[in-house]
PDB file of C-alpha atoms in Angstrom:
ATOM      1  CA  UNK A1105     109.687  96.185 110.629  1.00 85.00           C
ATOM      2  CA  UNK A1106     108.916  93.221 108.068  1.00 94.00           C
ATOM      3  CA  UNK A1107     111.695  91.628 106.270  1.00 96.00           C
ATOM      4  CA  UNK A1108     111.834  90.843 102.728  1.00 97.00           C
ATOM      5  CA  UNK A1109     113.536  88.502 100.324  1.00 98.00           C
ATOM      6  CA  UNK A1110     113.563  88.212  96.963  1.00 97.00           C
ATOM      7  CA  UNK A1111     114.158  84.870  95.630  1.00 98.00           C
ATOM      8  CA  UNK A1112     114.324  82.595  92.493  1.00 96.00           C
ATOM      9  CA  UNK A1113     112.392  79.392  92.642  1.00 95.00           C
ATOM     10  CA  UNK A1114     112.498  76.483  90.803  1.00 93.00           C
ATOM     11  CA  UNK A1115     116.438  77.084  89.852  1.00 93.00           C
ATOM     12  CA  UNK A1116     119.678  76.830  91.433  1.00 93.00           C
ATOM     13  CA  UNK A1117     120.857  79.637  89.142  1.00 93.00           C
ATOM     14  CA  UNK A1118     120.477  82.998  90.365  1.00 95.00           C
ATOM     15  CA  UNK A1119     117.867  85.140  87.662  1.00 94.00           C
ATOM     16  CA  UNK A1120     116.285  82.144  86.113  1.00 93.00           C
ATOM     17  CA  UNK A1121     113.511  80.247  87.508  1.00 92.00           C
ATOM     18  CA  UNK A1122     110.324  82.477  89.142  1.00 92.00           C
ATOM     19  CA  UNK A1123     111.398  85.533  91.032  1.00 95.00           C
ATOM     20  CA  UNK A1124     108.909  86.293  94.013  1.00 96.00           C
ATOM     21  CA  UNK A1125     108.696  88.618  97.054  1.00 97.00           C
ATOM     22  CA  UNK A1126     108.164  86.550 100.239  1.00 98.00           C
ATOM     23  CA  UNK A1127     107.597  88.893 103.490  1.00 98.00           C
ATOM     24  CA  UNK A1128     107.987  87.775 107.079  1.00 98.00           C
ATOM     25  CA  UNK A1129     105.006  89.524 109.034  1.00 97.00           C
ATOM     26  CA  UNK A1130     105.628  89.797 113.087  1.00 93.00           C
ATOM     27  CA  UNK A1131     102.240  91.022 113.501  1.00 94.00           C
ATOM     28  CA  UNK A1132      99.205  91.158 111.416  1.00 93.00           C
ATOM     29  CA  UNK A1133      98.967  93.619 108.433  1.00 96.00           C
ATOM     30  CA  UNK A1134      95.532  94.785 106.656  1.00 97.00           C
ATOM     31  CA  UNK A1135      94.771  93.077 103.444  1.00 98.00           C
ATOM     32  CA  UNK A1136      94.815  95.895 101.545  1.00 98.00           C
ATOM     33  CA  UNK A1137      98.622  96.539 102.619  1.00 97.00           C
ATOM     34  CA  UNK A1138      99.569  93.562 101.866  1.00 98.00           C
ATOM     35  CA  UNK A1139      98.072  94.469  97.985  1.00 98.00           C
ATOM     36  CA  UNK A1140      99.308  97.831  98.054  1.00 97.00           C
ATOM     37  CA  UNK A1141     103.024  95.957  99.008  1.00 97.00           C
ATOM     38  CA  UNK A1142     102.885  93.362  96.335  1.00 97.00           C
ATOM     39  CA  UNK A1143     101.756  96.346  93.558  1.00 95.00           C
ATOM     40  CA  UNK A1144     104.537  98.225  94.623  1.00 96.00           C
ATOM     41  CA  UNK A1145     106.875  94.568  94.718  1.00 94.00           C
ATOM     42  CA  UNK A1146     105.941  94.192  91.075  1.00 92.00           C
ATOM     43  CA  UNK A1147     106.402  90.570  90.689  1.00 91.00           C
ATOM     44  CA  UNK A1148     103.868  87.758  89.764  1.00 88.00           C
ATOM     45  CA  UNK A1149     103.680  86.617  93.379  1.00 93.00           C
ATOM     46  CA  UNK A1150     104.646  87.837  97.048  1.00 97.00           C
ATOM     47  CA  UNK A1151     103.943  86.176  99.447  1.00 98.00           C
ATOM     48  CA  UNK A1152     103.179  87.355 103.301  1.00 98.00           C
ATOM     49  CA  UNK A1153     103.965  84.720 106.245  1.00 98.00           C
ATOM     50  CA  UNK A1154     103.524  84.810 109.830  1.00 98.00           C
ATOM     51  CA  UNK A1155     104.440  82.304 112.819  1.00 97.00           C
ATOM     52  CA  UNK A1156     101.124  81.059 114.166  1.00 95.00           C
ATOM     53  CA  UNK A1157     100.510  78.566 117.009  1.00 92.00           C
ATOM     54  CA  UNK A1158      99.373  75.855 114.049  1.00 90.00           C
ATOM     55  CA  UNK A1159     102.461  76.532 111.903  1.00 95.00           C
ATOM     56  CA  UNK A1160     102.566  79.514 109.547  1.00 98.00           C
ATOM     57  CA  UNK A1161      99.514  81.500 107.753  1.00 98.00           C
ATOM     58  CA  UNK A1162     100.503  82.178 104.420  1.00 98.00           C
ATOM     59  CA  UNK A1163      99.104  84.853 101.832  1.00 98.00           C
ATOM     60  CA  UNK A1164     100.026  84.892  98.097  1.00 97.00           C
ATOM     61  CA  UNK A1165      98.756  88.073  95.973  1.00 96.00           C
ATOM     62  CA  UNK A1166      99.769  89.513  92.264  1.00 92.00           C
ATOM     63  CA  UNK A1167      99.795  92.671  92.002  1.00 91.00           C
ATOM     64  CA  UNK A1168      96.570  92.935  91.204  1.00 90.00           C
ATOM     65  CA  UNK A1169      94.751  90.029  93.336  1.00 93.00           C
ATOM     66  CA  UNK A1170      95.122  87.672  95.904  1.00 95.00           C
ATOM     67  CA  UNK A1171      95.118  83.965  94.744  1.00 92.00           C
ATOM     68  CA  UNK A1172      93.987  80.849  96.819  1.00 91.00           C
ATOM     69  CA  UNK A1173      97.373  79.214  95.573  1.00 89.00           C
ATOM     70  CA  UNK A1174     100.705  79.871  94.657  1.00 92.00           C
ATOM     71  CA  UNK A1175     103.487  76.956  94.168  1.00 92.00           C
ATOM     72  CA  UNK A1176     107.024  79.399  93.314  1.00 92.00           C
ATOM     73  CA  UNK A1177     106.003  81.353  95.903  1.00 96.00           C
ATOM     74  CA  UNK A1178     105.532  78.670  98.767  1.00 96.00           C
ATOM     75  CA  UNK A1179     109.281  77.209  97.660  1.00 96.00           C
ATOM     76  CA  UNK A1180     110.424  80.764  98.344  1.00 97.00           C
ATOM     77  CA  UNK A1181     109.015  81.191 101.651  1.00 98.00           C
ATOM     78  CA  UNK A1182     110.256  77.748 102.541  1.00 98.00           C
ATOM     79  CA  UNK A1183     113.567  78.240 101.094  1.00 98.00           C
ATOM     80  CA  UNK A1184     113.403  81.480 103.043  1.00 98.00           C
ATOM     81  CA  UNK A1185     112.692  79.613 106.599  1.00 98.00           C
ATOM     82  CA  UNK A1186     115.213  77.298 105.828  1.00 97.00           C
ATOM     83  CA  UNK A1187     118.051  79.319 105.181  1.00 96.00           C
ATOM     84  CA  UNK A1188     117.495  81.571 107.371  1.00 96.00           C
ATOM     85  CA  UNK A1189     117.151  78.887 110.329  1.00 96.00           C
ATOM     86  CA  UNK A1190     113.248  79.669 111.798  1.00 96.00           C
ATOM     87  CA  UNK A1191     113.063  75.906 110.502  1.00 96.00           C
ATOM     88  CA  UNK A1192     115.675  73.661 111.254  1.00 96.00           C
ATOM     89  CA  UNK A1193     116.172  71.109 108.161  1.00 94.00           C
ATOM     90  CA  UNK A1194     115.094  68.307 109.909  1.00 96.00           C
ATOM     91  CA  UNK A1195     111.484  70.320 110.556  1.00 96.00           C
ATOM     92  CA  UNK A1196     108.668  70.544 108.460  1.00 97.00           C
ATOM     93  CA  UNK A1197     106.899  73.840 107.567  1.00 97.00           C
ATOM     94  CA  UNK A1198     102.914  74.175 108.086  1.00 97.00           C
ATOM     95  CA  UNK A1199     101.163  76.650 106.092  1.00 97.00           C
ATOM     96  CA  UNK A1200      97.593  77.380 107.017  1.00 97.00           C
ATOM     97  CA  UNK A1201      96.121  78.702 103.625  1.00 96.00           C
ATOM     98  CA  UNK A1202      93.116  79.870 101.365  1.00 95.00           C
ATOM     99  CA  UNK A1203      93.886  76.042 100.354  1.00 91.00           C
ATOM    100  CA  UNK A1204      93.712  74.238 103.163  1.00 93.00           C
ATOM    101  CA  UNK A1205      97.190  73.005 104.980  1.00 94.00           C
ATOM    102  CA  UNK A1206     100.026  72.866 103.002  1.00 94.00           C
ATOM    103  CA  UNK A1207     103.662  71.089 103.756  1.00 95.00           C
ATOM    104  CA  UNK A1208     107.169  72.013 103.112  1.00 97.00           C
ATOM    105  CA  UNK A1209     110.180  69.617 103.736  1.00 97.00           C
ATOM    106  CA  UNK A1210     113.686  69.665 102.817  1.00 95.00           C
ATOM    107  CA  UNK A1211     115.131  66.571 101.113  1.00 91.00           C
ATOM    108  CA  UNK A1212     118.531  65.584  99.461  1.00 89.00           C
ATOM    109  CA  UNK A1213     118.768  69.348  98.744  1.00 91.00           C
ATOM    110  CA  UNK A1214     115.341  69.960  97.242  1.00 95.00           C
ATOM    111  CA  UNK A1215     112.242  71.330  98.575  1.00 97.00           C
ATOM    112  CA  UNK A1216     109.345  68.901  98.722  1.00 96.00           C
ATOM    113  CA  UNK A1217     105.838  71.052  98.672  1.00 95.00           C
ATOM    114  CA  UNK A1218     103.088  68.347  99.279  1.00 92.00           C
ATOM    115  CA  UNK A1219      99.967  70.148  97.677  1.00 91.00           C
ATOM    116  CA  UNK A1220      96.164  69.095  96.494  1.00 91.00           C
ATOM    117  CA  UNK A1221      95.185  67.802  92.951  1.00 93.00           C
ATOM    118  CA  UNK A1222      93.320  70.147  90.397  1.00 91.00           C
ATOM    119  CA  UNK A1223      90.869  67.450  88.609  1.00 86.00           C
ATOM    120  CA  UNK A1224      90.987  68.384  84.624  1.00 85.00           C
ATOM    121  CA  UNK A1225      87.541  68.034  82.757  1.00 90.00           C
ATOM    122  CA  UNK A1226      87.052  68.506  79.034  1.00 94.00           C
ATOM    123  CA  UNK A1227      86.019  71.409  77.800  1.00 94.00           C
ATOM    124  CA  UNK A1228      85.526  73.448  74.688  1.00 94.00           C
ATOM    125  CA  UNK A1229      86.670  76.687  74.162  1.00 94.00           C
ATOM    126  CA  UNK A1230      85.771  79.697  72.894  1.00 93.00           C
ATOM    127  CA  UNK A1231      86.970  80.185  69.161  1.00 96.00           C
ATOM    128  CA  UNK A1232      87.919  83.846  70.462  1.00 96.00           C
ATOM    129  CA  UNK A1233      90.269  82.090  72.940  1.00 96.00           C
ATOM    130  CA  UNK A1234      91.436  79.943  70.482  1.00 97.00           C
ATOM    131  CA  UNK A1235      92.202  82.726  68.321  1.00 97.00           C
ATOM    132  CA  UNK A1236      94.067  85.010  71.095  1.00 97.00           C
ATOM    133  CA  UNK A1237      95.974  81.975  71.963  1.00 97.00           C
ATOM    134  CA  UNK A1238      96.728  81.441  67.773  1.00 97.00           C
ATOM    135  CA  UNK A1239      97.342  77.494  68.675  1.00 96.00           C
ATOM    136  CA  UNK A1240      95.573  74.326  67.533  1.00 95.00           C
ATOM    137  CA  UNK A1241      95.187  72.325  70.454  1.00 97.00           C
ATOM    138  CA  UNK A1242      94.861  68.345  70.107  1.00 97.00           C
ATOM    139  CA  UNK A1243      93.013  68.167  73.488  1.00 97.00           C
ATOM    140  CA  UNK A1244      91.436  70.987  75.914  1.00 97.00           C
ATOM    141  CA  UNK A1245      90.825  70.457  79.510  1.00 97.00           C
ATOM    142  CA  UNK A1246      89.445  72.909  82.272  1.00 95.00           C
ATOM    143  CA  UNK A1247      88.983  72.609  86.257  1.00 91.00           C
ATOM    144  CA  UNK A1248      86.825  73.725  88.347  1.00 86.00           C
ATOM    145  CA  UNK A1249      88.812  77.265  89.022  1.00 83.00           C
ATOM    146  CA  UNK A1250      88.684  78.225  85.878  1.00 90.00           C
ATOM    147  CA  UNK A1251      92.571  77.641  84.297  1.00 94.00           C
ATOM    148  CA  UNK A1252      92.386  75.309  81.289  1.00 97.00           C
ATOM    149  CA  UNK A1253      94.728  72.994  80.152  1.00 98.00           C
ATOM    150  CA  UNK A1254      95.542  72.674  76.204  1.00 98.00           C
ATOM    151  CA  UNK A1255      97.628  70.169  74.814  1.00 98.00           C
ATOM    152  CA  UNK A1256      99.431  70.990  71.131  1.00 98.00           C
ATOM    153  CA  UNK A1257     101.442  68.072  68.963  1.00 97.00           C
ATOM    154  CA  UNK A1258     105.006  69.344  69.865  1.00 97.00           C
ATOM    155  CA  UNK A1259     107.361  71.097  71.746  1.00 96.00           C
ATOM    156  CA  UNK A1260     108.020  73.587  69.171  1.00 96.00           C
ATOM    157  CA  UNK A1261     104.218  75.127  69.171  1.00 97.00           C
ATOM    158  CA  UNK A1262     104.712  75.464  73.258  1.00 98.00           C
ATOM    159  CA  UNK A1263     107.712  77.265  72.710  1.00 97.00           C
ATOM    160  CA  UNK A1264     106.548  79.319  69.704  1.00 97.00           C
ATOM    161  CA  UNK A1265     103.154  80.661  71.196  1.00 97.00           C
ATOM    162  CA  UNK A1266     102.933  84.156  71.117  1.00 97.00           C
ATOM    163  CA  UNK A1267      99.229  84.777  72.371  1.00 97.00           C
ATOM    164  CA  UNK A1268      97.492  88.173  72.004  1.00 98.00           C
ATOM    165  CA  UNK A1269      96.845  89.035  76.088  1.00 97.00           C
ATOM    166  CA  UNK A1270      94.435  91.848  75.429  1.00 96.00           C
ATOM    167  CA  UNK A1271      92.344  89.768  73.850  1.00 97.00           C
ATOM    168  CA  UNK A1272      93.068  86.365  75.979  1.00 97.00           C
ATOM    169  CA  UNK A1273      91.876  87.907  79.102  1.00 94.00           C
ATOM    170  CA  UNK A1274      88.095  88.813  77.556  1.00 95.00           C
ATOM    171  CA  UNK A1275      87.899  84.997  77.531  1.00 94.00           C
ATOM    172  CA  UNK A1276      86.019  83.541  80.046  1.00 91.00           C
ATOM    173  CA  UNK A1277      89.249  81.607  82.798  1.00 90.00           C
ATOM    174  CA  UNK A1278      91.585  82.055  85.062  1.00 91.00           C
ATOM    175  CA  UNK A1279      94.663  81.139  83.594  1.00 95.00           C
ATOM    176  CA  UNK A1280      96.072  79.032  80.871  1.00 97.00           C
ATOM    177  CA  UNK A1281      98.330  76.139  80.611  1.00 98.00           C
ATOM    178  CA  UNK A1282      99.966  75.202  77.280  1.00 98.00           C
ATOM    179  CA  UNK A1283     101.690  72.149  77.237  1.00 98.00           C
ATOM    180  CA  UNK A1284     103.069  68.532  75.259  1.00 98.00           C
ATOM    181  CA  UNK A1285     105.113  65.895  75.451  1.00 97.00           C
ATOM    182  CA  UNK A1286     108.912  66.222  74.729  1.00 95.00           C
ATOM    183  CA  UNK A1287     110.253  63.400  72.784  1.00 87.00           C
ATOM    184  CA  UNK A1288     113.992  63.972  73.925  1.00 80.00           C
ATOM    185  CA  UNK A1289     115.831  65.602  76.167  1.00 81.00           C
ATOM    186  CA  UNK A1290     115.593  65.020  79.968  1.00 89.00           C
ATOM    187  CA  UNK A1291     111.978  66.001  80.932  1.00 96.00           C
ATOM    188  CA  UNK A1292     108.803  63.935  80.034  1.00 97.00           C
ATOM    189  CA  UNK A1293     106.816  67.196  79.467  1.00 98.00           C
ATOM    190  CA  UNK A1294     107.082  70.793  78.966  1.00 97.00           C
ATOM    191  CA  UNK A1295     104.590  73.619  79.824  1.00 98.00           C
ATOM    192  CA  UNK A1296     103.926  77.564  79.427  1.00 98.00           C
ATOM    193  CA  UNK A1297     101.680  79.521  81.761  1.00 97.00           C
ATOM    194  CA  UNK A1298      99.843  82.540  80.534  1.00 97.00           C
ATOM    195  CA  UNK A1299      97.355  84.736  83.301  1.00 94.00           C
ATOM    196  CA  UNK A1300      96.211  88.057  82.145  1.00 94.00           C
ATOM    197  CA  UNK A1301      92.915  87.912  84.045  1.00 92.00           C
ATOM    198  CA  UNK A1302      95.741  87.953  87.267  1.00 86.00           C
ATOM    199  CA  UNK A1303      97.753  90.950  85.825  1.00 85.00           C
ATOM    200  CA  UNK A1304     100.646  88.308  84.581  1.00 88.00           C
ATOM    201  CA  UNK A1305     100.672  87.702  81.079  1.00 94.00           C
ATOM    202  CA  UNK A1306     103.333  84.941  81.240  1.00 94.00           C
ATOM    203  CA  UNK A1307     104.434  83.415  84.642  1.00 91.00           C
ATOM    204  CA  UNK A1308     108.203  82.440  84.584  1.00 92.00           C
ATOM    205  CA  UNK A1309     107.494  78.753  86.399  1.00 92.00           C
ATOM    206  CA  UNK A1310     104.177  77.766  87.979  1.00 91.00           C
ATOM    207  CA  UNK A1311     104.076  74.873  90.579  1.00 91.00           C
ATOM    208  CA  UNK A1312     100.383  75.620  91.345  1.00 90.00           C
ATOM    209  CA  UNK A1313      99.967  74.613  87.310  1.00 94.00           C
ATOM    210  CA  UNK A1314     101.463  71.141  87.841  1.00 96.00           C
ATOM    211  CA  UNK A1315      98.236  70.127  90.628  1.00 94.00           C
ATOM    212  CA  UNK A1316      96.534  70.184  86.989  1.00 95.00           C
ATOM    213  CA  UNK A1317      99.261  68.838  85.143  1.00 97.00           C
ATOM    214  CA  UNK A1318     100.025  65.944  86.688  1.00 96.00           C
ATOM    215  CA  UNK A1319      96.704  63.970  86.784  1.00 95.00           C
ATOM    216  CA  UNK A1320      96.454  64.907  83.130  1.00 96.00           C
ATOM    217  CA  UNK A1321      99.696  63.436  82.040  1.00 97.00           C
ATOM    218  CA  UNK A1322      99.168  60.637  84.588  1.00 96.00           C
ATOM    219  CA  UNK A1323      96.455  59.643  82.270  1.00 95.00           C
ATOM    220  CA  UNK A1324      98.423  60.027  79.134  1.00 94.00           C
ATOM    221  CA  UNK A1325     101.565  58.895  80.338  1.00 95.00           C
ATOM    222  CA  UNK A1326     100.282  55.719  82.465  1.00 96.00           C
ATOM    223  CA  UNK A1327     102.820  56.985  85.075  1.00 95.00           C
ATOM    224  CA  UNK A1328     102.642  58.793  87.938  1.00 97.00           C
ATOM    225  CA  UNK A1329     106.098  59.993  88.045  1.00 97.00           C
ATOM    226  CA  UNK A1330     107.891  63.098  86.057  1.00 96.00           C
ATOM    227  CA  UNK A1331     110.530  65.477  85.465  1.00 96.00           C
ATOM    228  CA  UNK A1332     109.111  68.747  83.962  1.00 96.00           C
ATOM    229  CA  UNK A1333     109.963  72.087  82.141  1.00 96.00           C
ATOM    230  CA  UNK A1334     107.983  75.497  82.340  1.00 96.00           C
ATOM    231  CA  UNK A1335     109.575  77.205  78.845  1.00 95.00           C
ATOM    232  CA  UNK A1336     108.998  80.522  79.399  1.00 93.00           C
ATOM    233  CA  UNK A1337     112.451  82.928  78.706  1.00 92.00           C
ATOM    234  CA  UNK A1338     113.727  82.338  82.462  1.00 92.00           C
ATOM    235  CA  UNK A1339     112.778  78.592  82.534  1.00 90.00           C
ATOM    236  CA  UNK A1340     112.633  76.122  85.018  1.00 90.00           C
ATOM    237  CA  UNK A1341     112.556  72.603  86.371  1.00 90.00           C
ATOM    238  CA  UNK A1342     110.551  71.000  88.815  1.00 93.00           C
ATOM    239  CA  UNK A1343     110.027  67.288  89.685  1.00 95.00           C
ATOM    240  CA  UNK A1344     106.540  66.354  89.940  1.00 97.00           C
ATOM    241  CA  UNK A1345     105.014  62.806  91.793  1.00 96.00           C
ATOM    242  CA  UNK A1346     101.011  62.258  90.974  1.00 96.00           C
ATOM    243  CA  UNK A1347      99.825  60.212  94.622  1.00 94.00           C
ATOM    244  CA  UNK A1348      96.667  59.726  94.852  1.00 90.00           C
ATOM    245  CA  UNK A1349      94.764  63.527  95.344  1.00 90.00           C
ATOM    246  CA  UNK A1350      98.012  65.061  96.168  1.00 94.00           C
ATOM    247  CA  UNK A1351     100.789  65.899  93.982  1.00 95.00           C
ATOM    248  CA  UNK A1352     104.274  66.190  95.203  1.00 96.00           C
ATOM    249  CA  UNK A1353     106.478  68.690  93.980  1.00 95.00           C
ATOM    250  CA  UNK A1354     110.496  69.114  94.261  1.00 95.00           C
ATOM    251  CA  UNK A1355     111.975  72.402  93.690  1.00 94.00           C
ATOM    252  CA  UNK A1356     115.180  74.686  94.292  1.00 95.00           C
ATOM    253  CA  UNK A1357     115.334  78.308  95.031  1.00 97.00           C
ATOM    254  CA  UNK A1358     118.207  81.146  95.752  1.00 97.00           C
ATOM    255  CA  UNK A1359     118.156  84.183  97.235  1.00 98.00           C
ATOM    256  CA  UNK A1360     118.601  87.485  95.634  1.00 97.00           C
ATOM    257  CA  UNK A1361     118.251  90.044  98.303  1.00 97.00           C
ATOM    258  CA  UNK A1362     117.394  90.947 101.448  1.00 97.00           C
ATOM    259  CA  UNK A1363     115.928  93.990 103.118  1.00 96.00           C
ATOM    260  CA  UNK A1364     113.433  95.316 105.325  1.00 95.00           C
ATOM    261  CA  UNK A1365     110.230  97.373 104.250  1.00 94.00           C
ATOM    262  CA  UNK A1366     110.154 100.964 106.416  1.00 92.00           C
ATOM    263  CA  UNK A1367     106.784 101.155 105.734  1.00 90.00           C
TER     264      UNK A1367
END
């Protein structure tokens, strides 16, 4: 019988942060269950882990899709290991996934998720996109997955964004990141995350976003070091560390609940 948590990531606060699903598998379960589960979960992400002889094999999926990477959801499931002792904090966790390995460590009360870098090219979009979106970006930027990257002149038009989905997700991508600089305050840059082509019109807090958004701030920032915000209505905060084609990112996470799935 799998057991489930649900847990905030990138918070210490219980409901703010991300909220995903993260289920501990004994035995192998058909794709298509694992969709049907994270449909009926409801959330942005669940993830589905399982002890292997190599470390863990880790699945993330939205309820509509499974995705090749997922940073909230990785915290959760190694917040989940850790707290519930299957990983002692001393260990580190090995997660065999549609990205290659991935690492999870504890330190100084954080989570450290060591995970590859998303290379941003410029790129001109659509004036259909632009219009969904209703922003004027200074600078554009897509990778090779699809998401694109837009920068805007403050922290107020991040905030203030109010993009039409329907329309967004006609537009050729994956997902979008809106983001600028902050000029005060304790962060160095603040983001939003929008994915209708996923089924998620706004994700809460997106680590998988900051593989992108650290080589491009690295660049405009001439550092490789940062503290960020994802502005969405739940927020979050994440530490981010640019070295070399992997970025480093430090997050906390709580648990919500616990219970098994009968099914």
């Amino acid at each position: 019988m799998p057991v489930y948590f649900h847990v905030n990531s990138f918070t210490n606060v219980p409901y703010r942060g991300n909220p995903a699903e993260v289920v501990i598998l004994t035995e192998d379960r058909p794709t298509a269950w694992m969709q049907q589960t994270a449909a009926e979960m409801g959330f942005s992400e669940t993830a589905f882990v399982r002890q292997t002889q190599d470390g863990y094999s880790l699945r993330w999926f939205t309820p509509k899709v499974e995705v090749d990477l997922c940073g909230h959801a990785t915290l959760a499931t190694a917040h989940v290991l850790f707290q519930e002792g299957l990983l002692g904090k001393q260990d580190v966790a090995y997660f065999q996934t549609l990205s290659g390995q991935l690492t999870a460590a504890w330190q100084d009360g954080w989570i450290h998720l060591d995970f590859p870098v998303y290379n941003p090219q410029p790129a001109e979009p659509p004036q259909a996109m632009l219009t969904a979106v209703g922003v004027k970006p200074t600078a554009c930027v897509q990778e090779p997955g699809g998401r694109w990257l837009w920068e805007v002149a403050t922290e107020q038009e991040v905030r203030n964004a109010k993009p039409d989905f329907q329309a967004l997700g006609l537009q050729p991508g994956r997902g979008l990141i809106l983001t600028a600089k902050t000029v005060q305050g304790d962060f160095d840059f603040i983001s939003r995350y929008f994915a209708p082509w996923v089924g998620i019109n706004e994700d809460p807090v997106t680590g998988s976003a900051h593989c992108l958004l650290a080589p491009y701030w690295a660049v405009k920032l001439s550092r490789l070091s940062f503290k960020a915000f994802q502005a969405s209505t739940r927020g979050g905060e994440l530490k981010v560390n640019l070295d070399g084609k992997r970025v480093h990112i430090f997050g906390q996470a709580v648990t919500i609940v616990k219970g098994s799935l009968l099914v």
